XYZ file of N, CA and C in Angstrom:
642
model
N 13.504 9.969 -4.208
C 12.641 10.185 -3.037
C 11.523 11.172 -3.383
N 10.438 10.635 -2.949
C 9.268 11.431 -3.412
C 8.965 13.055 -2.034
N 8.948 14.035 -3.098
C 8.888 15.358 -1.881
C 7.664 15.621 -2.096
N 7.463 15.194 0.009
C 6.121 15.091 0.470
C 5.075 16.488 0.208
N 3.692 16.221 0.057
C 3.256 17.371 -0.624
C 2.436 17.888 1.012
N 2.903 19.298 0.398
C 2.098 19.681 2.491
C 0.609 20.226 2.302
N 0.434 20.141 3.215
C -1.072 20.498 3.467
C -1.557 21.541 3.908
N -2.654 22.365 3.872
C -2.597 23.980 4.147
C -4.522 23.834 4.272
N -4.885 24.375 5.781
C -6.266 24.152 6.160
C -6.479 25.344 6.512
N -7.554 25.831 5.132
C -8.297 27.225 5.601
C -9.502 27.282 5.862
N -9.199 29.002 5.970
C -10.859 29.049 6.841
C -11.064 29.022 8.274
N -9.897 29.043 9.084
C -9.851 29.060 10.541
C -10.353 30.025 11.031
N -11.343 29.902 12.137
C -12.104 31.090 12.364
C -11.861 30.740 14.072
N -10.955 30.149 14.693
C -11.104 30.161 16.526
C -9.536 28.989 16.395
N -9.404 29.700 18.292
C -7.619 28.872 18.561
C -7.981 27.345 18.283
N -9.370 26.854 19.007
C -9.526 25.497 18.524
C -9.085 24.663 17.445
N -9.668 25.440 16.307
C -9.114 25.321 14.880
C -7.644 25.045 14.653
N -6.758 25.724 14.662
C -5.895 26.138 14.907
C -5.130 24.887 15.786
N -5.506 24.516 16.829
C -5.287 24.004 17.704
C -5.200 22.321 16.811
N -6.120 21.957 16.276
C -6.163 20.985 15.433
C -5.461 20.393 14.268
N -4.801 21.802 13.563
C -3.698 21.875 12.717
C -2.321 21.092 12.922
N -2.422 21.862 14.696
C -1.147 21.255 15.544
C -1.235 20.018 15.398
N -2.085 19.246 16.175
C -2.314 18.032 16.574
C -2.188 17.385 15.699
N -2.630 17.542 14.175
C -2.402 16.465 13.149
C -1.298 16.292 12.308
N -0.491 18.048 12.215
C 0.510 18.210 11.828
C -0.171 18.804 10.205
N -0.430 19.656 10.049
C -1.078 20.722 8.706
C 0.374 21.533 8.742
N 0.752 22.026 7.618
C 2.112 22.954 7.107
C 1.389 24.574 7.421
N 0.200 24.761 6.830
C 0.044 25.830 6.909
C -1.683 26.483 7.096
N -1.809 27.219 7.864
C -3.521 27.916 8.047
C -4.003 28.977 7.469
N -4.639 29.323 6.935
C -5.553 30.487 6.147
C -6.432 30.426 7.024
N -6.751 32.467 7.108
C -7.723 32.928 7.661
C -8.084 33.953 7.133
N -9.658 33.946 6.568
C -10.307 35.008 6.039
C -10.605 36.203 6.643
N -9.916 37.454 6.107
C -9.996 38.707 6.621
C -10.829 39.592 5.109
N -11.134 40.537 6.213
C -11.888 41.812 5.484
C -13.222 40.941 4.324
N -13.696 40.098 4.209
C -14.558 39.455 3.851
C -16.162 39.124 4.295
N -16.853 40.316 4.499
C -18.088 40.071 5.364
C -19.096 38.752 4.528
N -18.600 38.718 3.395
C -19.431 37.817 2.813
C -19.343 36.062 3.047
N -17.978 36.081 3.718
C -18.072 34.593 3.978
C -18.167 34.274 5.498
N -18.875 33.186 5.769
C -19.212 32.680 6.823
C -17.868 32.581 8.026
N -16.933 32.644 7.033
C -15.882 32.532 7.758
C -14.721 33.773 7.752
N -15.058 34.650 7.898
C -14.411 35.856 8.395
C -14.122 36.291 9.436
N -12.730 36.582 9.816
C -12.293 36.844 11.240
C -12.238 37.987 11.378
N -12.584 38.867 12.029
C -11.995 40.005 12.936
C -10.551 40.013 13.181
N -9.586 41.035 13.066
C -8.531 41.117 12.904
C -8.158 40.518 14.537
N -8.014 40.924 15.338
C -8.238 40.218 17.117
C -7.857 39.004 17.128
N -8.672 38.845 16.820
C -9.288 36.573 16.749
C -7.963 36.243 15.778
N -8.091 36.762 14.622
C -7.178 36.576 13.972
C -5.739 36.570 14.172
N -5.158 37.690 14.936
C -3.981 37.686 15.722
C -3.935 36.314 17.041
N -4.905 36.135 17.163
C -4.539 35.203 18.675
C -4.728 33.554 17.675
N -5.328 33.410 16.596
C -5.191 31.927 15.882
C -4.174 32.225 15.587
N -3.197 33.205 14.976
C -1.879 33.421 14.524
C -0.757 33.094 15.481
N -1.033 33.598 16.421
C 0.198 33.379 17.739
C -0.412 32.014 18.217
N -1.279 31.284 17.844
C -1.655 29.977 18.452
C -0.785 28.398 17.505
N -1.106 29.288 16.069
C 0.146 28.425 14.828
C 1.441 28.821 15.021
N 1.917 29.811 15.185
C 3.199 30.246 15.411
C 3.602 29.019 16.900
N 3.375 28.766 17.198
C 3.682 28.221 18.893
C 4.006 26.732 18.169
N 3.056 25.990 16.872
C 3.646 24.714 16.293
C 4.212 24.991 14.842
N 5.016 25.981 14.777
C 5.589 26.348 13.854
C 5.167 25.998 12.317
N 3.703 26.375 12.624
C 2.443 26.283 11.297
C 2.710 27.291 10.398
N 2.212 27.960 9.615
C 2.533 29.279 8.645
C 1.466 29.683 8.611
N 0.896 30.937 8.456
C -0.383 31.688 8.453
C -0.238 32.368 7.428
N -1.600 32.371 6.809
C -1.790 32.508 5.834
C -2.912 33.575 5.810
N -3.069 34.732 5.959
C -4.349 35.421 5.444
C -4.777 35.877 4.176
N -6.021 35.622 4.100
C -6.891 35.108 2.855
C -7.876 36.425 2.515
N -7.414 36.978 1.694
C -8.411 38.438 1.566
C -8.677 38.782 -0.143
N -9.325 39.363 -0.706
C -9.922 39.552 -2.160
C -10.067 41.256 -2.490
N -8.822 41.391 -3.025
C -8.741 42.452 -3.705
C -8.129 43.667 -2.463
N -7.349 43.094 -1.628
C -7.237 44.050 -0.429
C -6.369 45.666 -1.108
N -6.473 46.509 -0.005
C -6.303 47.866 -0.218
C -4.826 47.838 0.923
N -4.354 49.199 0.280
C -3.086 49.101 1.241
C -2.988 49.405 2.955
N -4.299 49.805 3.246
C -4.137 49.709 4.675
C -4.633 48.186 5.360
N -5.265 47.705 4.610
C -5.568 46.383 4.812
C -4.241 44.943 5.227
N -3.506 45.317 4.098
C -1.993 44.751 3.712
C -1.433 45.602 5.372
N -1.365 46.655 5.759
C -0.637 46.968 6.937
C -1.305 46.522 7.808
N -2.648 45.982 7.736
C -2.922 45.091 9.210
C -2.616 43.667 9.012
N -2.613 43.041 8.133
C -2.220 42.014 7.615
C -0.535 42.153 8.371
N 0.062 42.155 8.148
C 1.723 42.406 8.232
C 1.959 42.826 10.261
N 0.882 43.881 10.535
C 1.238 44.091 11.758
C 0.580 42.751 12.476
N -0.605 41.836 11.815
C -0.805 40.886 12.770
C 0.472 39.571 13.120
N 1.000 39.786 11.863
C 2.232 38.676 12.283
C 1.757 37.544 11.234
N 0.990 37.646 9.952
C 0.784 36.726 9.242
C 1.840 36.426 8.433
N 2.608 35.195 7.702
C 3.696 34.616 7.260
C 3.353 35.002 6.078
N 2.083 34.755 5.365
C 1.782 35.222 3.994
C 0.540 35.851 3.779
N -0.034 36.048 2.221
C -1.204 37.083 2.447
C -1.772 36.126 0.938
N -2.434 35.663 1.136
C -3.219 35.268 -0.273
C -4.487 35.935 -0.796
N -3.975 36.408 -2.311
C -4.241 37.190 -2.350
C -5.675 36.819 -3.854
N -7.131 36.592 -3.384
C -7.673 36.730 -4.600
C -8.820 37.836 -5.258
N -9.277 38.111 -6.269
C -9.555 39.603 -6.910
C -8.993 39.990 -7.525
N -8.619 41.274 -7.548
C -7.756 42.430 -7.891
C -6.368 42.527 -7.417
N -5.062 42.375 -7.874
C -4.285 42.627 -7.112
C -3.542 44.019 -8.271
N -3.895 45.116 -6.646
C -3.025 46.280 -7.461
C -1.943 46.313 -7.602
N -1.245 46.848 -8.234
C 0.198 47.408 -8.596
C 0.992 48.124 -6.969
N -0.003 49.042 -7.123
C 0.631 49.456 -5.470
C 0.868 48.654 -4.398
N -0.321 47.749 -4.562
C -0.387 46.942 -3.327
C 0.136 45.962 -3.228
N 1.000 45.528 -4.620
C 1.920 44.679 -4.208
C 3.378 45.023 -4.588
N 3.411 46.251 -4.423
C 4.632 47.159 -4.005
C 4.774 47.312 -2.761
N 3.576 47.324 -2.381
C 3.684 47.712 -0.710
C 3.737 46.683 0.244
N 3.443 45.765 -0.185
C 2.920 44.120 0.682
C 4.680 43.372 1.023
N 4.935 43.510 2.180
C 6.004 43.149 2.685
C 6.549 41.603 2.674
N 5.665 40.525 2.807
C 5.463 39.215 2.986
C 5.432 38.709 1.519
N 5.493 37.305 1.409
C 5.352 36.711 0.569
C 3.882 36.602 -0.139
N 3.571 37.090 -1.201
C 2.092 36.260 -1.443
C 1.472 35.089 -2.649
N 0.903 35.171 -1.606
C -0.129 33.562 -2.689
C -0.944 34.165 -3.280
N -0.856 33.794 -4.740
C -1.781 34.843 -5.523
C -2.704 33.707 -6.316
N -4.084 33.941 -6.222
C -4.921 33.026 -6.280
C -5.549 33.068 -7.669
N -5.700 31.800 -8.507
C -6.215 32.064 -9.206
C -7.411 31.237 -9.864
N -8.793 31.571 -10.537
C -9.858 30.881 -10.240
C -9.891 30.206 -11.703
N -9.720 28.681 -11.968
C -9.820 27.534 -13.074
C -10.984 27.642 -13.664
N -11.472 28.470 -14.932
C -12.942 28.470 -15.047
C -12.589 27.222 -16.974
N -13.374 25.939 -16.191
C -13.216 25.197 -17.775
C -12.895 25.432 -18.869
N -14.140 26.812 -19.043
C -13.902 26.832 -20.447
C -13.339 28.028 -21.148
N -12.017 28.355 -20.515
C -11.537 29.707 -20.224
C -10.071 29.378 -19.848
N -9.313 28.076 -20.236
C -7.799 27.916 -20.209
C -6.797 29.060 -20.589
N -7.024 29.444 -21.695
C -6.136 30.604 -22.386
C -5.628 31.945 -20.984
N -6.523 32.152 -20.385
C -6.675 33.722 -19.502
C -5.888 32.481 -18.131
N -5.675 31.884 -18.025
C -4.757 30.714 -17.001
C -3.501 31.005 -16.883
N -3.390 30.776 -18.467
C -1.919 30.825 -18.653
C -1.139 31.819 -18.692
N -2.224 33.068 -18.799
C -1.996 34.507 -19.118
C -1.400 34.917 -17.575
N -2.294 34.224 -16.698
C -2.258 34.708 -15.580
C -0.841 33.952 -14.740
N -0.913 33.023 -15.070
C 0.301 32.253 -14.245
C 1.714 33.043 -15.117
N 1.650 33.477 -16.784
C 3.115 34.123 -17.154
C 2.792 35.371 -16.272
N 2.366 35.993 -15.964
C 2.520 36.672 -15.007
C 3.038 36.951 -13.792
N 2.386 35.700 -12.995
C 3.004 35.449 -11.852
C 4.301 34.997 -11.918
N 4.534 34.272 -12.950
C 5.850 33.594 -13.019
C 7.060 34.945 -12.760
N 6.657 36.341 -13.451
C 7.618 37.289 -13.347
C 7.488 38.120 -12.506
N 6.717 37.924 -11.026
C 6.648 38.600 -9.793
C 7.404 38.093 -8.899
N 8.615 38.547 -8.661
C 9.440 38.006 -7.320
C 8.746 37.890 -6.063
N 7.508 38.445 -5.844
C 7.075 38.279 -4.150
C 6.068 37.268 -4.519
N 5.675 37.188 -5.511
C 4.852 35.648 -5.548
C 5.181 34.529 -5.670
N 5.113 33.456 -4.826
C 6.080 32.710 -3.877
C 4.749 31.450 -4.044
N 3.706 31.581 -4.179
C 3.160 30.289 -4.840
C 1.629 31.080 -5.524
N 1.520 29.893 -6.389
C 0.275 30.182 -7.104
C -1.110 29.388 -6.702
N -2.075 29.756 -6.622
C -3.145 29.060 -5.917
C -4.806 28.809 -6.879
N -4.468 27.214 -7.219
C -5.416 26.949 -8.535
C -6.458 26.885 -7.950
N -7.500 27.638 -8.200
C -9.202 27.174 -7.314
C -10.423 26.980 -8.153
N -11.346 26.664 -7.848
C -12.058 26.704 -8.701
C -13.156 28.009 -9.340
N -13.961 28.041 -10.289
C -14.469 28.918 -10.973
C -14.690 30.113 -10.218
N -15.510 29.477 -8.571
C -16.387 30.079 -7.915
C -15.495 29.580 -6.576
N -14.738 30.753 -6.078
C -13.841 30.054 -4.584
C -14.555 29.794 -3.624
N -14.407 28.950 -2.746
C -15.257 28.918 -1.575
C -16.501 27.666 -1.537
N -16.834 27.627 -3.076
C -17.948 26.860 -3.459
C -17.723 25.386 -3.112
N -16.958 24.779 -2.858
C -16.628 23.162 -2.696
C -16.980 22.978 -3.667
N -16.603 22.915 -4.945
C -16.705 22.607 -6.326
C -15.346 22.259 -6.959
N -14.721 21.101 -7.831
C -13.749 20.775 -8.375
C -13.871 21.384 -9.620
N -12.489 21.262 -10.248
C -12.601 22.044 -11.914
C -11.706 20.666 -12.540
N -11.529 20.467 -13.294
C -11.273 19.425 -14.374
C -9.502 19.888 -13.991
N -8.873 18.629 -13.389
C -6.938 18.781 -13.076
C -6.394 18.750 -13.966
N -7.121 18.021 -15.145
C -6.345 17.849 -16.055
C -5.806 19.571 -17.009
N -6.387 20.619 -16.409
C -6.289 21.433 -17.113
C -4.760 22.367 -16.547
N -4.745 21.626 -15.892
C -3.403 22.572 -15.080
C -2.541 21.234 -14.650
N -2.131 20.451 -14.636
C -1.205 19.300 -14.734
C -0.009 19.522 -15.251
N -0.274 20.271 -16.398
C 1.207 20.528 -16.861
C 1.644 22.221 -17.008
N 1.037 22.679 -16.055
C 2.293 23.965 -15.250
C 3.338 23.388 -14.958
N 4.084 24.576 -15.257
C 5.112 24.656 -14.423
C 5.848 25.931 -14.047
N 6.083 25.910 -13.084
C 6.064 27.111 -12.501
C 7.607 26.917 -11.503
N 8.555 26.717 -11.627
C 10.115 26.978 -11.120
C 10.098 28.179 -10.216
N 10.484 27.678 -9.349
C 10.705 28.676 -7.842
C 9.661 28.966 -7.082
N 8.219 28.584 -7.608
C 7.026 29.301 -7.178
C 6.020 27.778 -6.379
N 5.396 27.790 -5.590
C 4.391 26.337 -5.153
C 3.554 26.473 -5.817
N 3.252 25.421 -6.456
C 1.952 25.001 -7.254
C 0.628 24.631 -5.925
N -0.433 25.261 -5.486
C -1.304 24.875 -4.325
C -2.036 24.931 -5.094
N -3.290 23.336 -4.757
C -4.330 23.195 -5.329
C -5.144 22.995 -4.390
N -6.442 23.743 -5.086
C -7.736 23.872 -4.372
C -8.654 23.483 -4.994
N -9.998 23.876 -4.179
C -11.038 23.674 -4.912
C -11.630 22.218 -4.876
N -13.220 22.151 -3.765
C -13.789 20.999 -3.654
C -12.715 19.478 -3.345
N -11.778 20.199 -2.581
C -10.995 18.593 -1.983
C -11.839 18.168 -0.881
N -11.227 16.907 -0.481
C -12.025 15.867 0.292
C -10.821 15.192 0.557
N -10.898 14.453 2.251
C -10.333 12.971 2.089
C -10.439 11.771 1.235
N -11.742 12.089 0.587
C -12.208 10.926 -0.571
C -11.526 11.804 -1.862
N -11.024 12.789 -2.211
C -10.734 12.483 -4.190
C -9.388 13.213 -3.682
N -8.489 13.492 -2.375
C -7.603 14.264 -2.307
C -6.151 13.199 -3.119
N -5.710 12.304 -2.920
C -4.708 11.249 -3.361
C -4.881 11.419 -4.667
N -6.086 11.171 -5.573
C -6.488 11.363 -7.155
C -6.055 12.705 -7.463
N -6.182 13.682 -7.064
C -6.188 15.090 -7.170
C -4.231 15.031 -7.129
N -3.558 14.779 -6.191
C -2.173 14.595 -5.966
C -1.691 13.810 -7.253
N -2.151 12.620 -7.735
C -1.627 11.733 -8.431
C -1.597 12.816 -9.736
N -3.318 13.949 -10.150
C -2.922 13.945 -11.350
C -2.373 15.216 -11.695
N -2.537 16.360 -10.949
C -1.889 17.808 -10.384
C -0.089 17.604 -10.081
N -0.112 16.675 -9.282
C 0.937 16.958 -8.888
C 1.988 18.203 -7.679
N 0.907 18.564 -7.358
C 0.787 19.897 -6.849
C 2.417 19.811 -5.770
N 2.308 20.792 -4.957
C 3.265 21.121 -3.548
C 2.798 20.754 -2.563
N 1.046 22.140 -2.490
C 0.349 22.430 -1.596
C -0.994 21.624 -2.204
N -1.740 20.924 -1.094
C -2.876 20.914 -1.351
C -3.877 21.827 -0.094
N -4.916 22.601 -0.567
C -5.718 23.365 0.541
C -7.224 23.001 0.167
N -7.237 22.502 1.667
C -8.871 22.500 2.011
C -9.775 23.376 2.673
N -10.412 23.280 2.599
C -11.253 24.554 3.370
C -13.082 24.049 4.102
N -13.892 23.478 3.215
C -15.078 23.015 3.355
C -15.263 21.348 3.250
N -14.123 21.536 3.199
C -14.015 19.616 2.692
C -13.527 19.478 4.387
N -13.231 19.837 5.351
C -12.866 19.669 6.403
C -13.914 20.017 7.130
N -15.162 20.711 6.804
C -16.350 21.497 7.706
C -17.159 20.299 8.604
N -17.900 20.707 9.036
C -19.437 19.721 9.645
C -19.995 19.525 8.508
N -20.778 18.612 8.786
C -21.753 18.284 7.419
C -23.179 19.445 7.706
N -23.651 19.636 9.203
C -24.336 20.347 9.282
C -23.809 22.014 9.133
N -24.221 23.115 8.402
C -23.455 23.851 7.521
C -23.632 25.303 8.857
N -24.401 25.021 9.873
C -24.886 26.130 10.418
C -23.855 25.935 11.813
N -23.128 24.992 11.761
C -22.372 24.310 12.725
C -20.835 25.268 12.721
N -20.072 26.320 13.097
C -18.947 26.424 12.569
C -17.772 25.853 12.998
N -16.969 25.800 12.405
C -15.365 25.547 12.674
C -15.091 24.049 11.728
N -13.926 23.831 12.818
C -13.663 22.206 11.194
C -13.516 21.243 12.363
N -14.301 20.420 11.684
C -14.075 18.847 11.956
C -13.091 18.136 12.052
N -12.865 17.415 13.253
C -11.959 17.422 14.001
C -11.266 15.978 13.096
N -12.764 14.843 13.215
C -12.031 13.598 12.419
C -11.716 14.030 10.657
N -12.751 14.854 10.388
C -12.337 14.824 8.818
C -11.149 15.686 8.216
N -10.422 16.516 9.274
C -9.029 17.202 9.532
C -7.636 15.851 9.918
N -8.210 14.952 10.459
C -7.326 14.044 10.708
C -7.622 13.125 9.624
N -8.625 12.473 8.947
C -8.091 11.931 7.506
C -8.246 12.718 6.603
N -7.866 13.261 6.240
C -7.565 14.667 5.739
C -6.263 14.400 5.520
N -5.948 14.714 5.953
C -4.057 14.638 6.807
C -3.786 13.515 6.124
N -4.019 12.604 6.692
C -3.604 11.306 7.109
C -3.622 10.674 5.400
N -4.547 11.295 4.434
C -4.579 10.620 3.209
C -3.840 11.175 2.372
N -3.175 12.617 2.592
C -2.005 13.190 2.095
C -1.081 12.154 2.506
N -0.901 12.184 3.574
C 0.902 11.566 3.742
C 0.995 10.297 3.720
N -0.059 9.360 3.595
C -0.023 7.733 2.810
C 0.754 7.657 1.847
N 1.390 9.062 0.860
C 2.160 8.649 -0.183
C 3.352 7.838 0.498
């Protein structure tokens, strides 16, 4: 029996969002905190009320932050987020201190395999890192990196989540050659018009819908 690979839609910035996850049936939501640089950064607030809005369809939340500091990690934890993904810097302290599980992110740059592998034996020997998160060079960018370069991880006890420039159009190809757990979208779910925010409601539902055709 083939074990179904779940789906994880970030970038939620309103309950709407959120609200959409429900409806199609998404495993899990990311929301960008402490990040003024992306379009999609929540205020801790907003962020607590999309959190108690997934919690209600027993979604998983995911907050999405780069290089966070340890008081950061205590708002993280007091909002009620399930996990903390984590890309940048991750200190020593701070993931001494980080209570939750985290997704520790890491960015596929082509021509730069060696520092991959460096990074995943790593993770492999962190008990609170609970999945690993392949993205591309430049996160955020809707840009793919070559699957074939990470296909044959393996990583025992930990989720393999792949990112980076998915779509309802190359997401099944991406599954077939990864193999992944998690697949996460983020901009591949947006408006086409870019000044427009939140996610698209039909391209969240085949989205979905072209994951679980397996």
């Amino acid at each position: 029996m083939i074990t179904p690979v779940e789906v994880k839609i970030c970038g939620l910035t309103s309950e709407a969002d959120a609200g959409l996850l429900a409806k199609y049936g998404a495993d899990y939501g990311g929301i960008v905190m402490f990040y003024p640089k992306s379009k999609r950064n929540t205020e801790a607030d907003i962020a607590g009320m999309i959190v108690d809005k997934l919690k209600k369809s027993d979604i998983k939340s995911v907050a999405v932050v780069v290089s966070p500091d340890m008081e950061q990690i205590d708002i993280i934890e007091k909002t009620g987020f399930d996990y903390v993904q984590i890309h940048g810097e991750l200190k020593e302290e701070v993931y001494n201190r980080t209570g939750i599980p985290i997704i520790r992110a890491i960015n596929i740059k082509d021509d730069d395999v060696s520092s991959v592998k460096e990074s995943v034996e790593w993770c492999r020997r962190k008990d609170k890192i609970t999945g690993l998160l392949l993205d591309a060079g430049v996160p955020g960018s809707g840009k793919i990196f070559d699957w074939n370069n990470v296909k044959d991880l393996q990583l025992s006890g930990k989720k393999i989540i792949l990112a980076g420039g998915l779509t309802s159009d190359n997401v099944e190809e991406a599954i077939k050659t990864v193999k992944p757990d998690v697949v996460d979208v983020s901009s591949g779910v947006e408006y086409d018009d870019p000044l427009t925010k939140g996610k698209d409601e039909n391209k969240v539902k085949t989205f979905i819908r072209n994951v679980r055709k397996r």
